[in-house]
mmCIF file of C-alpha atoms and ligand atoms in Angstrom:
data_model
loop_
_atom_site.group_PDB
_atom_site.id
_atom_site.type_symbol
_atom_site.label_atom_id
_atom_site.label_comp_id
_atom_site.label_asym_id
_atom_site.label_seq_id
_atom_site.Cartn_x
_atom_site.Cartn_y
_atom_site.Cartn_z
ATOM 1 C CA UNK P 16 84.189 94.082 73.932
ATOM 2 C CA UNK P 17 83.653 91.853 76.840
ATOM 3 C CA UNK P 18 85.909 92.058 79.674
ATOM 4 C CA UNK P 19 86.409 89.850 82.843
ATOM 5 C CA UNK P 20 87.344 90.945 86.782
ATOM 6 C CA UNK P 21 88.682 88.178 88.520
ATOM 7 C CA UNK P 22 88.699 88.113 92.270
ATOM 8 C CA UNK P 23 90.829 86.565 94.278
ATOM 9 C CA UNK P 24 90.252 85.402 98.089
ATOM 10 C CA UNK P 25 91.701 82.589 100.941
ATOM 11 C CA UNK P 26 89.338 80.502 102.181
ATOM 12 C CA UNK P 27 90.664 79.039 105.855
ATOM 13 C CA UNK P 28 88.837 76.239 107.308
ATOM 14 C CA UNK P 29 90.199 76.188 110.705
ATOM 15 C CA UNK P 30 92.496 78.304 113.180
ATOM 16 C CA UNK P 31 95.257 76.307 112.687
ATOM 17 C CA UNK P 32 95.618 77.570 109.321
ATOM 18 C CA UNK P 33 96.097 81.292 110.809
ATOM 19 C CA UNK P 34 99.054 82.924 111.956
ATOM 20 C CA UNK P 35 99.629 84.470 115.377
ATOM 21 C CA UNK P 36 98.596 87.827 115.031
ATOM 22 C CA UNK P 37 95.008 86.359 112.685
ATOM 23 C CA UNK P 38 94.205 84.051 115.406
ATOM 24 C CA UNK P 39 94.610 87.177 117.647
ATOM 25 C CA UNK P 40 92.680 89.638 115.871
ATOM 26 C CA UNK P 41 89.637 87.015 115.643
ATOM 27 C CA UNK P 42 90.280 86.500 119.529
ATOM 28 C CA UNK P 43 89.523 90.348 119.576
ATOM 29 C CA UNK P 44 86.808 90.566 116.801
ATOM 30 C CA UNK P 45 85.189 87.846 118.735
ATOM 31 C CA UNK P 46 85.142 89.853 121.764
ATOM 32 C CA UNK P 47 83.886 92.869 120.416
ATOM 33 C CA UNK P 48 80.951 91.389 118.922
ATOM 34 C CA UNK P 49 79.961 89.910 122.544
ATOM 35 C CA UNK P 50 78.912 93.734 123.376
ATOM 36 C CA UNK P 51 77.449 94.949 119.909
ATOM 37 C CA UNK P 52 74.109 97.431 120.791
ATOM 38 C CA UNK P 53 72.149 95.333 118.734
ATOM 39 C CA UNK P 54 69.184 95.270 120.167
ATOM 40 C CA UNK P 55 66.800 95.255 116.815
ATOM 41 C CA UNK P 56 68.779 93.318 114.179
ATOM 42 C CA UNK P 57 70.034 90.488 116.782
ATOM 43 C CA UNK P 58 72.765 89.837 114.307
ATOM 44 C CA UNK P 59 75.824 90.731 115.977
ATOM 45 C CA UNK P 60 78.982 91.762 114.495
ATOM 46 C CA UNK P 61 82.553 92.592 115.800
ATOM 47 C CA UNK P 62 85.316 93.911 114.364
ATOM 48 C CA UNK P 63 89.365 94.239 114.910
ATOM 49 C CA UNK P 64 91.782 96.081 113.643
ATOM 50 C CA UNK P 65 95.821 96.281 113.394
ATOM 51 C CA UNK P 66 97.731 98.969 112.959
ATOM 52 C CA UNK P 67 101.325 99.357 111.638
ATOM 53 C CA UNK P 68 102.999 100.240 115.601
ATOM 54 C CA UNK P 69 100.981 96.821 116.659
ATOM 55 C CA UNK P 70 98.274 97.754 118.443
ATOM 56 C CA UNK P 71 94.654 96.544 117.790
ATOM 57 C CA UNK P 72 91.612 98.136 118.137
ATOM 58 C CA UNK P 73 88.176 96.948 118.168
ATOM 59 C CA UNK P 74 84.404 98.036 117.212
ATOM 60 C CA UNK P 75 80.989 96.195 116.854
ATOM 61 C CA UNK P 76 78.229 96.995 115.506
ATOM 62 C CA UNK P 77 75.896 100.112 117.386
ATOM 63 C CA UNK P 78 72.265 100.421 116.587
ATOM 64 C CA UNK P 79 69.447 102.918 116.696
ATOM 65 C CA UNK P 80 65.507 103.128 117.601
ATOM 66 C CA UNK P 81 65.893 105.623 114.126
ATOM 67 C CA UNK P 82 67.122 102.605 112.516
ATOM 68 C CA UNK P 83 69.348 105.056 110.380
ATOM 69 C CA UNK P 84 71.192 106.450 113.088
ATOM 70 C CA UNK P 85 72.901 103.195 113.712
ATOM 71 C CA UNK P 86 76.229 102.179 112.715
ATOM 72 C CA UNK P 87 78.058 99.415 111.708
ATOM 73 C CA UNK P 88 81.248 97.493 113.217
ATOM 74 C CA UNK P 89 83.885 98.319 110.695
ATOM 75 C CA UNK P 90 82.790 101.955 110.587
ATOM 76 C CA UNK P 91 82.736 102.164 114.317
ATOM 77 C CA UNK P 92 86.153 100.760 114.802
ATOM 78 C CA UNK P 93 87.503 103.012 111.583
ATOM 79 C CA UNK P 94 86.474 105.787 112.453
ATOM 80 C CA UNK P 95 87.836 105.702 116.108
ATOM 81 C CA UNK P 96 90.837 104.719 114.815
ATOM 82 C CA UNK P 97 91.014 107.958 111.664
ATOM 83 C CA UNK P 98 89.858 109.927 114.749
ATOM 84 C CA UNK P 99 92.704 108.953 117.330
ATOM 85 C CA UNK P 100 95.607 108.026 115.200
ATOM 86 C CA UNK P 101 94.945 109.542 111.330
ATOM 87 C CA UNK P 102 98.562 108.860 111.072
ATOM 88 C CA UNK P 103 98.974 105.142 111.647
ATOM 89 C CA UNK P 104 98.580 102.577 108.648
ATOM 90 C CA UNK P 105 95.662 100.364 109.316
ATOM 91 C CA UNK P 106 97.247 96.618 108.250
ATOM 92 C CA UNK P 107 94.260 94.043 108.535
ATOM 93 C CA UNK P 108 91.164 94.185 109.566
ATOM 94 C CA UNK P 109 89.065 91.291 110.704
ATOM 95 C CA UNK P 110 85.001 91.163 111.385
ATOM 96 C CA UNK P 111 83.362 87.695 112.579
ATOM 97 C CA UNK P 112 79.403 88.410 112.426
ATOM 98 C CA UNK P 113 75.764 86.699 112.606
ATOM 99 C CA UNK P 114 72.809 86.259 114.972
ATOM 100 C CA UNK P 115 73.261 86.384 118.426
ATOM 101 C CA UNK P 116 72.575 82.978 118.565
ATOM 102 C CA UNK P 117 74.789 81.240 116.104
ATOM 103 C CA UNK P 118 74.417 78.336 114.198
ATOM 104 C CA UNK P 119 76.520 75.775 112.324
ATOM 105 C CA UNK P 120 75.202 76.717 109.153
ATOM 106 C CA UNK P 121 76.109 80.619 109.460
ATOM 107 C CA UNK P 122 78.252 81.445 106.978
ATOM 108 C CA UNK P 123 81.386 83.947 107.331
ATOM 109 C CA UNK P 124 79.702 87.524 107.248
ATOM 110 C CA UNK P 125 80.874 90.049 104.633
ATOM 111 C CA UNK P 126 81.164 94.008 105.351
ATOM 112 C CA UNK P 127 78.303 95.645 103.657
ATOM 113 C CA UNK P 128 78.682 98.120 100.518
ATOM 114 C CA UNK P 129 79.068 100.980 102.879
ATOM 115 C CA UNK P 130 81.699 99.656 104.676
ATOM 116 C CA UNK P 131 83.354 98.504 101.524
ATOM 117 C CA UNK P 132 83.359 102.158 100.754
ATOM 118 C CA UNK P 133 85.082 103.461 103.775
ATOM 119 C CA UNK P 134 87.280 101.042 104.132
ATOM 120 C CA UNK P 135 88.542 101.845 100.522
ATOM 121 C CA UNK P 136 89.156 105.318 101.572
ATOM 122 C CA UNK P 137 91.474 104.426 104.055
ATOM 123 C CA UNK P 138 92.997 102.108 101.400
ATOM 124 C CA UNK P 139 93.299 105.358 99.323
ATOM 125 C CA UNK P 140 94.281 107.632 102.238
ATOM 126 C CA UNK P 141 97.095 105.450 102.994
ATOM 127 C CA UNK P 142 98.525 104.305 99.714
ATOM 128 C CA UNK P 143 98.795 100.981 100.951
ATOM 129 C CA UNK P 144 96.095 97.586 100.688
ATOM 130 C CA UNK P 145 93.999 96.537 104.061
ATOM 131 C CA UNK P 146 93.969 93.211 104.682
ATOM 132 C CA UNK P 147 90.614 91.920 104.983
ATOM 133 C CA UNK P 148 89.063 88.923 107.197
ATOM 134 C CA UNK P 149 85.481 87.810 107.632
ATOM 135 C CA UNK P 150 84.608 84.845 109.511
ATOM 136 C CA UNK P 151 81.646 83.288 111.124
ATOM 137 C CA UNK P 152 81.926 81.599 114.321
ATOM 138 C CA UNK P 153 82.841 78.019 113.270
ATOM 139 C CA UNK P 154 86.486 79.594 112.823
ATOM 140 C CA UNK P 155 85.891 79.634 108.514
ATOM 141 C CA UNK P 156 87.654 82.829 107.360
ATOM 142 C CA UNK P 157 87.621 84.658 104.032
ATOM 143 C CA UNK P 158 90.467 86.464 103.540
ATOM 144 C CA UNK P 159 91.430 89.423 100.511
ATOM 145 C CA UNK P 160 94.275 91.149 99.961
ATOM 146 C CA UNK P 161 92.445 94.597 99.742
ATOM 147 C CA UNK P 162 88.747 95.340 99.913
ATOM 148 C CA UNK P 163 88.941 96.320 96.120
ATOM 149 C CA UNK P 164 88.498 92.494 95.360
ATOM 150 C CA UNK P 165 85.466 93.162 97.016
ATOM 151 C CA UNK P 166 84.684 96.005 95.518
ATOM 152 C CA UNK P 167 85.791 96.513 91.595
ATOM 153 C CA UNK P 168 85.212 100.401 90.187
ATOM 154 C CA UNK P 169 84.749 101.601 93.441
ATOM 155 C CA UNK P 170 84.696 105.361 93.848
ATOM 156 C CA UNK P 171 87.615 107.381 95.114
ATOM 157 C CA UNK P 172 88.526 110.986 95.830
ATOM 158 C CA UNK P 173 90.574 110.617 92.211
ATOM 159 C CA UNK P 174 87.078 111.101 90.206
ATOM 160 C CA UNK P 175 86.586 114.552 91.941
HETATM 161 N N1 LIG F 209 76.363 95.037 110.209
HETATM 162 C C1 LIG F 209 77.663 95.308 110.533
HETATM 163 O O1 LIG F 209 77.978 95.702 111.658
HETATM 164 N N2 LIG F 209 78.594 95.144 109.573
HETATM 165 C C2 LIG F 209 78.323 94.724 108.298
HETATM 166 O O2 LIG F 209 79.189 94.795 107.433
HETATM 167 C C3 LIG F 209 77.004 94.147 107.995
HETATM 168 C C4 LIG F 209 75.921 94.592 108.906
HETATM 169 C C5 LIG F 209 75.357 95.270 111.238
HETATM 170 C C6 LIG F 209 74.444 96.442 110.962
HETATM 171 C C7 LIG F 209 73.220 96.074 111.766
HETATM 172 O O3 LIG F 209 73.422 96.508 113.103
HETATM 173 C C8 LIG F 209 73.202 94.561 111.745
HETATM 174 O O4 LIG F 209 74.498 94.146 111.351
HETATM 175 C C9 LIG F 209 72.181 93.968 110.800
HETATM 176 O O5 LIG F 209 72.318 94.491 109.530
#
């Protein structure tokens, strides 16, 4: 039997189309990707997050000679954030990527597969969807209601 997933996703095409607290948190995502370590790559990414008491927090992306060793914007912020407050709600996050130097053409930047993963367990830790935003510099935002658009039969801690 054939079955069908359908995804569904905002597509912005301006920042007048975002609310106060969006426009903030890609004000912040902005500036966190101006200090990404990204010294190998050259494709800088930066990532903010809200939580449920208000506050934001940012990350951006933090690479490594051992290539390995390097992490990721949205894992960098997340895992601050699981670190420092493992009791707040995280309610969006937003990441605005590409190469240092950006052009026109760049589209809005996805989280990668392993990101998709984490952010899934928070998803699961907290009972409650993430908002998710990704954006390019040309202030075109993708928006989903929770990263499992993004990522249909995902794993969770329920399989173990
Ligand atoms: N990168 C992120 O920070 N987030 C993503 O979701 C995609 C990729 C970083 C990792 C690496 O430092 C650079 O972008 C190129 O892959």
């Amino acid at each position: 039997m054939k079955k069908n997933i359908n995804i569904n996703y905002e597509h912005f095409k301006g920042r007048n189309e975002l609310s106060e607290v969006e426009n903030s948190l890609f004000e912040k995502a902005i500036q966190a990707r101006e200090n990404a370590y990204a010294p190998y790559s050259n494709f800088f990414v930066g990532c903010a997050v809200l939580l449920e008491n208000g506050e934001i927090f940012s990350g951006n992306n933090q690479e490594n000679a051992a290539f390995p060793s390097g992490l990721c914007a949205e894992r960098t912020a997340l895992f601050w954030i699981g670190a420092n407050f493992p009791d707040q709600k995280i309610k969006k996050i937003f990441i605005v990527g590409g190469p240092k130097e950006f052009s026109e053409t760049n589209p809005p930047i996805p989280p990668c597969g392993a990101c998709r993963q984490s952010i899934i367990e928070y998803e699961t830790k907290q009972n409650e969807n993430i908002e998710l935003y990704f954006s390019n510099l040309n202030d075109e935002v993708i928006k989903v209601t929770s990263i499992k658009d993004l990522l249909p039969f995902y794993f969770d801690g329920t399989f173990l």
